[in-house]
C-alpha positions as YAML, in Angstrom:
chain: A
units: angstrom
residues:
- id: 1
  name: UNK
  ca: [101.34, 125.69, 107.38]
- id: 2
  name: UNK
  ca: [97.79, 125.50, 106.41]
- id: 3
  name: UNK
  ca: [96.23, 122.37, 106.97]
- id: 4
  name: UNK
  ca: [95.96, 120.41, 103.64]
- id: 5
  name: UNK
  ca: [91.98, 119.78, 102.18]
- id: 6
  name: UNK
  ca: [92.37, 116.34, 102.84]
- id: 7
  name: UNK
  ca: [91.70, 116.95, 106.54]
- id: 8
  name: UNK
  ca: [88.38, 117.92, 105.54]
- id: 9
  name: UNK
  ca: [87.45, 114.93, 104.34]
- id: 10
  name: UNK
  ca: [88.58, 113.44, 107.28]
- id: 11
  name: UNK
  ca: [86.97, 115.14, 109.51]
- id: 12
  name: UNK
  ca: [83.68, 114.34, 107.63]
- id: 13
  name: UNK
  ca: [84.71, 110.56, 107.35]
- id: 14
  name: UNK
  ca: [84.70, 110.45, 111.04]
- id: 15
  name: UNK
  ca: [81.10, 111.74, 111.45]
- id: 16
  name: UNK
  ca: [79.48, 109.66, 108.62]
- id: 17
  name: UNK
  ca: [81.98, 106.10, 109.79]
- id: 18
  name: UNK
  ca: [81.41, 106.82, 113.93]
- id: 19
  name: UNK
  ca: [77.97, 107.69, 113.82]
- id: 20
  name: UNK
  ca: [77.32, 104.02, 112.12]
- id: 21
  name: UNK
  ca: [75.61, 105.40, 109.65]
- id: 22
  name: UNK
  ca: [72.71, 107.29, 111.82]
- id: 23
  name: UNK
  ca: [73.10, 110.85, 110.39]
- id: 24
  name: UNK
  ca: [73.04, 108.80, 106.77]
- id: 25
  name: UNK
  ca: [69.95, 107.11, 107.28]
- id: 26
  name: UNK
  ca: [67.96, 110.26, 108.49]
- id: 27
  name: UNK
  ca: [68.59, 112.03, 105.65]
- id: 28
  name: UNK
  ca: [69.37, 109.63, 102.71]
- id: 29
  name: UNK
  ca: [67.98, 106.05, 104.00]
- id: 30
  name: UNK
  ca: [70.22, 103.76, 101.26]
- id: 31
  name: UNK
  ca: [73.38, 105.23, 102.15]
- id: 32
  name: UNK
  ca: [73.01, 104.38, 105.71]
- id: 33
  name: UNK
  ca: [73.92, 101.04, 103.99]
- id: 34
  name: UNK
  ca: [77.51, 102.31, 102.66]
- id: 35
  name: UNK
  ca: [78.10, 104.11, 106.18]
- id: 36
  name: UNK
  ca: [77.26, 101.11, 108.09]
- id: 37
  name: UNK
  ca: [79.53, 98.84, 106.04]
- id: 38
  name: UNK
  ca: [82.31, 101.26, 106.00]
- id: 39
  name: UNK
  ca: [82.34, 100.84, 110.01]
- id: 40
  name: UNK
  ca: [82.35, 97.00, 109.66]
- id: 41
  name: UNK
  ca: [85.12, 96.75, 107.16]
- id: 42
  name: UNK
  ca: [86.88, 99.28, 109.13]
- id: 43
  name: UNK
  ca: [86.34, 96.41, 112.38]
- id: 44
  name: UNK
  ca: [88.79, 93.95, 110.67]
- id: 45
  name: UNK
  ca: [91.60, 95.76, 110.66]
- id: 46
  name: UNK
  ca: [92.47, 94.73, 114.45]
- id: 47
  name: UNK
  ca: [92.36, 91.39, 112.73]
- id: 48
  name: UNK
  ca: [94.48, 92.27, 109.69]
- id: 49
  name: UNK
  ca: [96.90, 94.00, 112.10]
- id: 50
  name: UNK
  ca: [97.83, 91.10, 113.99]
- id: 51
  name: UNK
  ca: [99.32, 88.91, 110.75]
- id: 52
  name: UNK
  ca: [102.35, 91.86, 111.30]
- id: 53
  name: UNK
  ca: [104.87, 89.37, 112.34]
- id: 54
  name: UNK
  ca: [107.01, 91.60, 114.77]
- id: 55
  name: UNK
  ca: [105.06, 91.54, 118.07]
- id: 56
  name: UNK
  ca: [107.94, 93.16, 119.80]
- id: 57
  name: UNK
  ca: [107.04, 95.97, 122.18]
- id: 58
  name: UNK
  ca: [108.40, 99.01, 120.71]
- id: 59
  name: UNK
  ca: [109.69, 101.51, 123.38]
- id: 60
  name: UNK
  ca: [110.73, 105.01, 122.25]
- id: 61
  name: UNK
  ca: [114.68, 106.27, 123.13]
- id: 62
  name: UNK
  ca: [114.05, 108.43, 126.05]
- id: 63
  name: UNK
  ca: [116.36, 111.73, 123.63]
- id: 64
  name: UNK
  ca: [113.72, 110.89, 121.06]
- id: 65
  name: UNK
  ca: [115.86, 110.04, 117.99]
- id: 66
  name: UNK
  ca: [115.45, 108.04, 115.14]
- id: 67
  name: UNK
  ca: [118.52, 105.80, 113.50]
- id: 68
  name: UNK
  ca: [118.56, 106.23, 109.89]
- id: 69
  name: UNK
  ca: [117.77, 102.73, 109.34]
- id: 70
  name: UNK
  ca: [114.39, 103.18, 110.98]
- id: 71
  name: UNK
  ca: [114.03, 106.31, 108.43]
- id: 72
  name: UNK
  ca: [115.08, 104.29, 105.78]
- id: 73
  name: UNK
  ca: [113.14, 101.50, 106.68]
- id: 74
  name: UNK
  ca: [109.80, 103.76, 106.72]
- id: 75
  name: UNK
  ca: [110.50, 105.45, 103.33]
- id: 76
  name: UNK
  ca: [111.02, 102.27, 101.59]
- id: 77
  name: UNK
  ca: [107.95, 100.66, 103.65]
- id: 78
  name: UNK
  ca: [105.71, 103.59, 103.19]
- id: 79
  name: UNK
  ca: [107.00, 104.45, 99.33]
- id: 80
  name: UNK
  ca: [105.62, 100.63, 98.34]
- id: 81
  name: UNK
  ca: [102.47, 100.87, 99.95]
- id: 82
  name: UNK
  ca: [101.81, 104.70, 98.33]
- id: 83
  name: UNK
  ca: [102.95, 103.19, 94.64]
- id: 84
  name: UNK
  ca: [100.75, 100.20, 95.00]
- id: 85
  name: UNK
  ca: [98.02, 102.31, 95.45]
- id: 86
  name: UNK
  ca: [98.29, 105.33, 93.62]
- id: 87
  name: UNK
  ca: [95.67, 104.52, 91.10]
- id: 88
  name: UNK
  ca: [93.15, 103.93, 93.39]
- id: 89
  name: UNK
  ca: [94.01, 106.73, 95.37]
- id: 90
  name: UNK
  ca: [93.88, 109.07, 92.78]
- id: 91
  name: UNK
  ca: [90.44, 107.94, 91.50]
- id: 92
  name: UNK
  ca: [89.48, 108.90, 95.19]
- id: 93
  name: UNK
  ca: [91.32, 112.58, 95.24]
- id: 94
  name: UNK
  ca: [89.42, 112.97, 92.43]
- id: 95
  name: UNK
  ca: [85.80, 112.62, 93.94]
- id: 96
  name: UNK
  ca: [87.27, 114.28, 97.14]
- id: 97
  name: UNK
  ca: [88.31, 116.87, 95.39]
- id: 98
  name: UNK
  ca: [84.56, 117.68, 93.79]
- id: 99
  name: UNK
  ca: [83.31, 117.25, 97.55]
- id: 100
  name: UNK
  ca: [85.50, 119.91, 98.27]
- id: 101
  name: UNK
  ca: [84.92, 122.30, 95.83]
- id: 102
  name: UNK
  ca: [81.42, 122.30, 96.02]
- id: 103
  name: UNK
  ca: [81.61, 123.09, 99.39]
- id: 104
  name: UNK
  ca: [77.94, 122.68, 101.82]
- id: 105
  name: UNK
  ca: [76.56, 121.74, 98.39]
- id: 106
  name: UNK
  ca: [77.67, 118.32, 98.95]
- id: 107
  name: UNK
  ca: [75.23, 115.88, 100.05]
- id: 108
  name: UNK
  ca: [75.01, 113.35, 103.19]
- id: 109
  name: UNK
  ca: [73.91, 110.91, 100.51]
- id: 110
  name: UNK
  ca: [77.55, 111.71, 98.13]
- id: 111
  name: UNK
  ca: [79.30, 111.90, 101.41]
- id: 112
  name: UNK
  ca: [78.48, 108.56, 103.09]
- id: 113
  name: UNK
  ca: [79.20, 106.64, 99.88]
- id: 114
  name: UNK
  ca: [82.47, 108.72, 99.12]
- id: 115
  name: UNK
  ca: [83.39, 107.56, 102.59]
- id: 116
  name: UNK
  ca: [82.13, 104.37, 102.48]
- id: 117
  name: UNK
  ca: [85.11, 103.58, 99.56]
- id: 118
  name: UNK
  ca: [87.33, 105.48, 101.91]
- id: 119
  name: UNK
  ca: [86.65, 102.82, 104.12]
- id: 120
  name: UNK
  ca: [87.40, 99.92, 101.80]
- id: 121
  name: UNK
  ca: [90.38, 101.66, 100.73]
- id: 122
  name: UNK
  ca: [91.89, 101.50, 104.02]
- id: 123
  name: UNK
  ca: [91.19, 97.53, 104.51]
- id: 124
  name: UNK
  ca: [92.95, 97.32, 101.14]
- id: 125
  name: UNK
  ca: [95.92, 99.21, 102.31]
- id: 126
  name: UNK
  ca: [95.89, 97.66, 105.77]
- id: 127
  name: UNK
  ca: [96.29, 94.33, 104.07]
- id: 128
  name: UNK
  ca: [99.30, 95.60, 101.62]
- id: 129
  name: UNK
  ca: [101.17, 97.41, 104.97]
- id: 130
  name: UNK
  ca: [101.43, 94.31, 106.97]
- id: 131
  name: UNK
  ca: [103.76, 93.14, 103.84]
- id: 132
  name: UNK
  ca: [105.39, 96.16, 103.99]
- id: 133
  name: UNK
  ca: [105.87, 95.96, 107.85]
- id: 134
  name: UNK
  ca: [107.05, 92.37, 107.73]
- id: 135
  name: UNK
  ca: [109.62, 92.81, 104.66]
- id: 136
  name: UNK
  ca: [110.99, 95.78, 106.96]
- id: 137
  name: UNK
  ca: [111.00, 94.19, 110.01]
- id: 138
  name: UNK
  ca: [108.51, 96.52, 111.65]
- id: 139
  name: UNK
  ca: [106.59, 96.31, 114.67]
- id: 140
  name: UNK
  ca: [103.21, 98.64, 114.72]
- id: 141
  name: UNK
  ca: [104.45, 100.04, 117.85]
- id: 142
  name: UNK
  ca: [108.03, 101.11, 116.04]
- id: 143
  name: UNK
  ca: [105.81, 102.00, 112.53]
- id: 144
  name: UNK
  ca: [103.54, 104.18, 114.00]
- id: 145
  name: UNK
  ca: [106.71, 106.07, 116.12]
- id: 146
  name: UNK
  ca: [108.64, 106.55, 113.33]
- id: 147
  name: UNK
  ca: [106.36, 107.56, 111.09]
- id: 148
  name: UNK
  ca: [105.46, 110.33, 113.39]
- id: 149
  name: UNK
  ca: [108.72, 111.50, 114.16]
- id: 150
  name: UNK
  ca: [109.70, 111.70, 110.62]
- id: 151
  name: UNK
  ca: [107.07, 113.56, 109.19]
- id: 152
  name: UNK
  ca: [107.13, 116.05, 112.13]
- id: 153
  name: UNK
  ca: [111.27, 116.48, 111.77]
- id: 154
  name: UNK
  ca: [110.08, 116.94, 108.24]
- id: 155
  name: UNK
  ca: [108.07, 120.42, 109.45]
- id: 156
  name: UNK
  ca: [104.68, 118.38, 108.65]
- id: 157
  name: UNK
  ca: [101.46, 118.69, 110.71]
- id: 158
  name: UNK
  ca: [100.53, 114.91, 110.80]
- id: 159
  name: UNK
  ca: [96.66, 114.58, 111.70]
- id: 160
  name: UNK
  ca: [95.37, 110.55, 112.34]
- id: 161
  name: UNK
  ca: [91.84, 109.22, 112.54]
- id: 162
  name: UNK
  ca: [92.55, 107.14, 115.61]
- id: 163
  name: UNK
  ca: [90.72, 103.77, 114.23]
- id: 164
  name: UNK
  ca: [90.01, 102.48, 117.55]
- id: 165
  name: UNK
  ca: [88.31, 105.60, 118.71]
- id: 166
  name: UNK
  ca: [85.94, 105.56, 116.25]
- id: 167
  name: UNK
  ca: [84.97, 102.29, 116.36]
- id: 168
  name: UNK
  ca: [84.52, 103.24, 120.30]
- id: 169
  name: UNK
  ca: [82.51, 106.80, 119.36]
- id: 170
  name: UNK
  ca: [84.86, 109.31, 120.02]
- id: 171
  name: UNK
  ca: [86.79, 112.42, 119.21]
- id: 172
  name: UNK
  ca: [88.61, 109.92, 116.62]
- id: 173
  name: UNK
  ca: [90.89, 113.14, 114.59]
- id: 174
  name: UNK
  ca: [94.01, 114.11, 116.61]
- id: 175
  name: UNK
  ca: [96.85, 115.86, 115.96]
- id: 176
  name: UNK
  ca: [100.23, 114.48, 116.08]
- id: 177
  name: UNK
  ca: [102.44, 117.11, 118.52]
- id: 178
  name: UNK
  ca: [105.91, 116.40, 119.32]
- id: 179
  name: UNK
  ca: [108.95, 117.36, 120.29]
- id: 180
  name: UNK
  ca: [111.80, 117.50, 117.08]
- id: 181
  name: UNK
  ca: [115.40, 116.45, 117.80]
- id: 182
  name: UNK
  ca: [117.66, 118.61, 115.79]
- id: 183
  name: UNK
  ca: [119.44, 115.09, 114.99]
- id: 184
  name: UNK
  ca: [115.81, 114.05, 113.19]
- id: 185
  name: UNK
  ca: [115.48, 116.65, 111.42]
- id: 186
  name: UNK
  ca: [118.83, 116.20, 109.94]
- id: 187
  name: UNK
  ca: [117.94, 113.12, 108.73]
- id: 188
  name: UNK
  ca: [115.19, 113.55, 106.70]
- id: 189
  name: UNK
  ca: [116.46, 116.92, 105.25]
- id: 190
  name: UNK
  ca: [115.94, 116.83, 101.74]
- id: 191
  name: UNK
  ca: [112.97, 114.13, 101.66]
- id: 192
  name: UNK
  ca: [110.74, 116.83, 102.89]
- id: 193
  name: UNK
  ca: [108.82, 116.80, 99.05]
- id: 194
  name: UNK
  ca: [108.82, 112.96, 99.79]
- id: 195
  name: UNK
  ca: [107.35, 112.70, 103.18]
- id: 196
  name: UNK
  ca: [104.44, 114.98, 102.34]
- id: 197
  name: UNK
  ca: [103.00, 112.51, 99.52]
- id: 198
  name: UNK
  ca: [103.02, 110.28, 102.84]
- id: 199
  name: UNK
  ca: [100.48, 112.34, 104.57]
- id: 200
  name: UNK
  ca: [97.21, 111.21, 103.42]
- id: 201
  name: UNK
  ca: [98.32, 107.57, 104.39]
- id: 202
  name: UNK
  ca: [99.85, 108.67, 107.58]
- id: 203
  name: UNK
  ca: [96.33, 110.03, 108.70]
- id: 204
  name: UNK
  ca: [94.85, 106.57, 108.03]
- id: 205
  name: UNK
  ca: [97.85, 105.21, 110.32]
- id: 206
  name: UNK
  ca: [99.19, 103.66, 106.81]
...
């Protein structure tokens, strides 16, 4: 499967975000500005993560599968926070989109402030999921595991900018990798169409 253009842009958010700004304010000067706030909004979200009212610690079945509550739980968590933010996130496709197509023509200066909204974006969304996570009953720990098993059952590459990371200065993109249960990917057989309009907020740990 050929990884979809919106790992592009992530790859680029995590250079303009984790550098704080520093490759933005060689180059442009006033966009180090949007850079530099993006990393401080993206700060709170430790903060906006611990209002999730399930502080259980999740641990993983040792065979690896889900129920299908859990998947049920996740679509109906995830679905919300996607609808409630559709138009915003189209209006951002959009200008990712032109980023893309224009290829090396795009500047540091239209990157850092595409990024920078990127940024708020995320805050936004972090502050919607912790409703979703306590109307399901979620834990992060449970979230984040489920999430990751279902898109993966669902023959999805999931890649996550590991927030944490890049508020630390590292390699912040990974690449989710593990192993599929045949009984997962029985579950989510038929939502495949579904789970894949998850991605983008799966890579944002949404």
């Amino acid at each position: 499967m050929k990884r979809p253009w919106v790992i592009g842009c992530l790859a680029v958010f995590v250079l303009v975000v984790g550098t704080g700004g520093v490759l933005a304010y060689n180059y442009v000067g006033r966009p180090a500005l949007a850079a530099m706030n993006a990393a401080r909004a993206i700060a709170r979200i430790p903060q906006i993560e611990s209002r999730v009212r399930n502080r259980t610690a999740f641990v993983p079945p040792e065979d690896g599968v889900m129920t299908a509550d859990q998947v049920e739980r996740y679509v109906r968590a995830a679905t919300s926070l996607r609808v409630e933010l559709e138009g915003r996130g189209a209006a951002l496709a959009a200008r990712f989109e032109g980023l893309r197509t224009r290829g090396e023509t795009s500047s540091v200066r239209d990157l850092a402030f595409a990024y920078s909204e990127v940024a708020r974006l995320i805050v936004a969304a972090k502050e919607r999921q912790v409703g979703a996570l306590n109307s399901e009953g979620f834990s992060l720990g449970e979230y984040a595991w489920v999430r990751t098993q279902t898109l993966a059952a669902a023959g999805l590459t999931a890649y996550q900018v590991d927030l944490q990371r890049l508020r630390d200065g590292g390699d912040a993109l990974l690449e989710a990798r593990v192993d599929v249960p045949p009984e997962n990917v029985e579950l989510v057989r038929g939502l495949e169409v579904q789970f894949e309009e998850l991605l983008p907020l799966a890579a944002f740990g949404l």
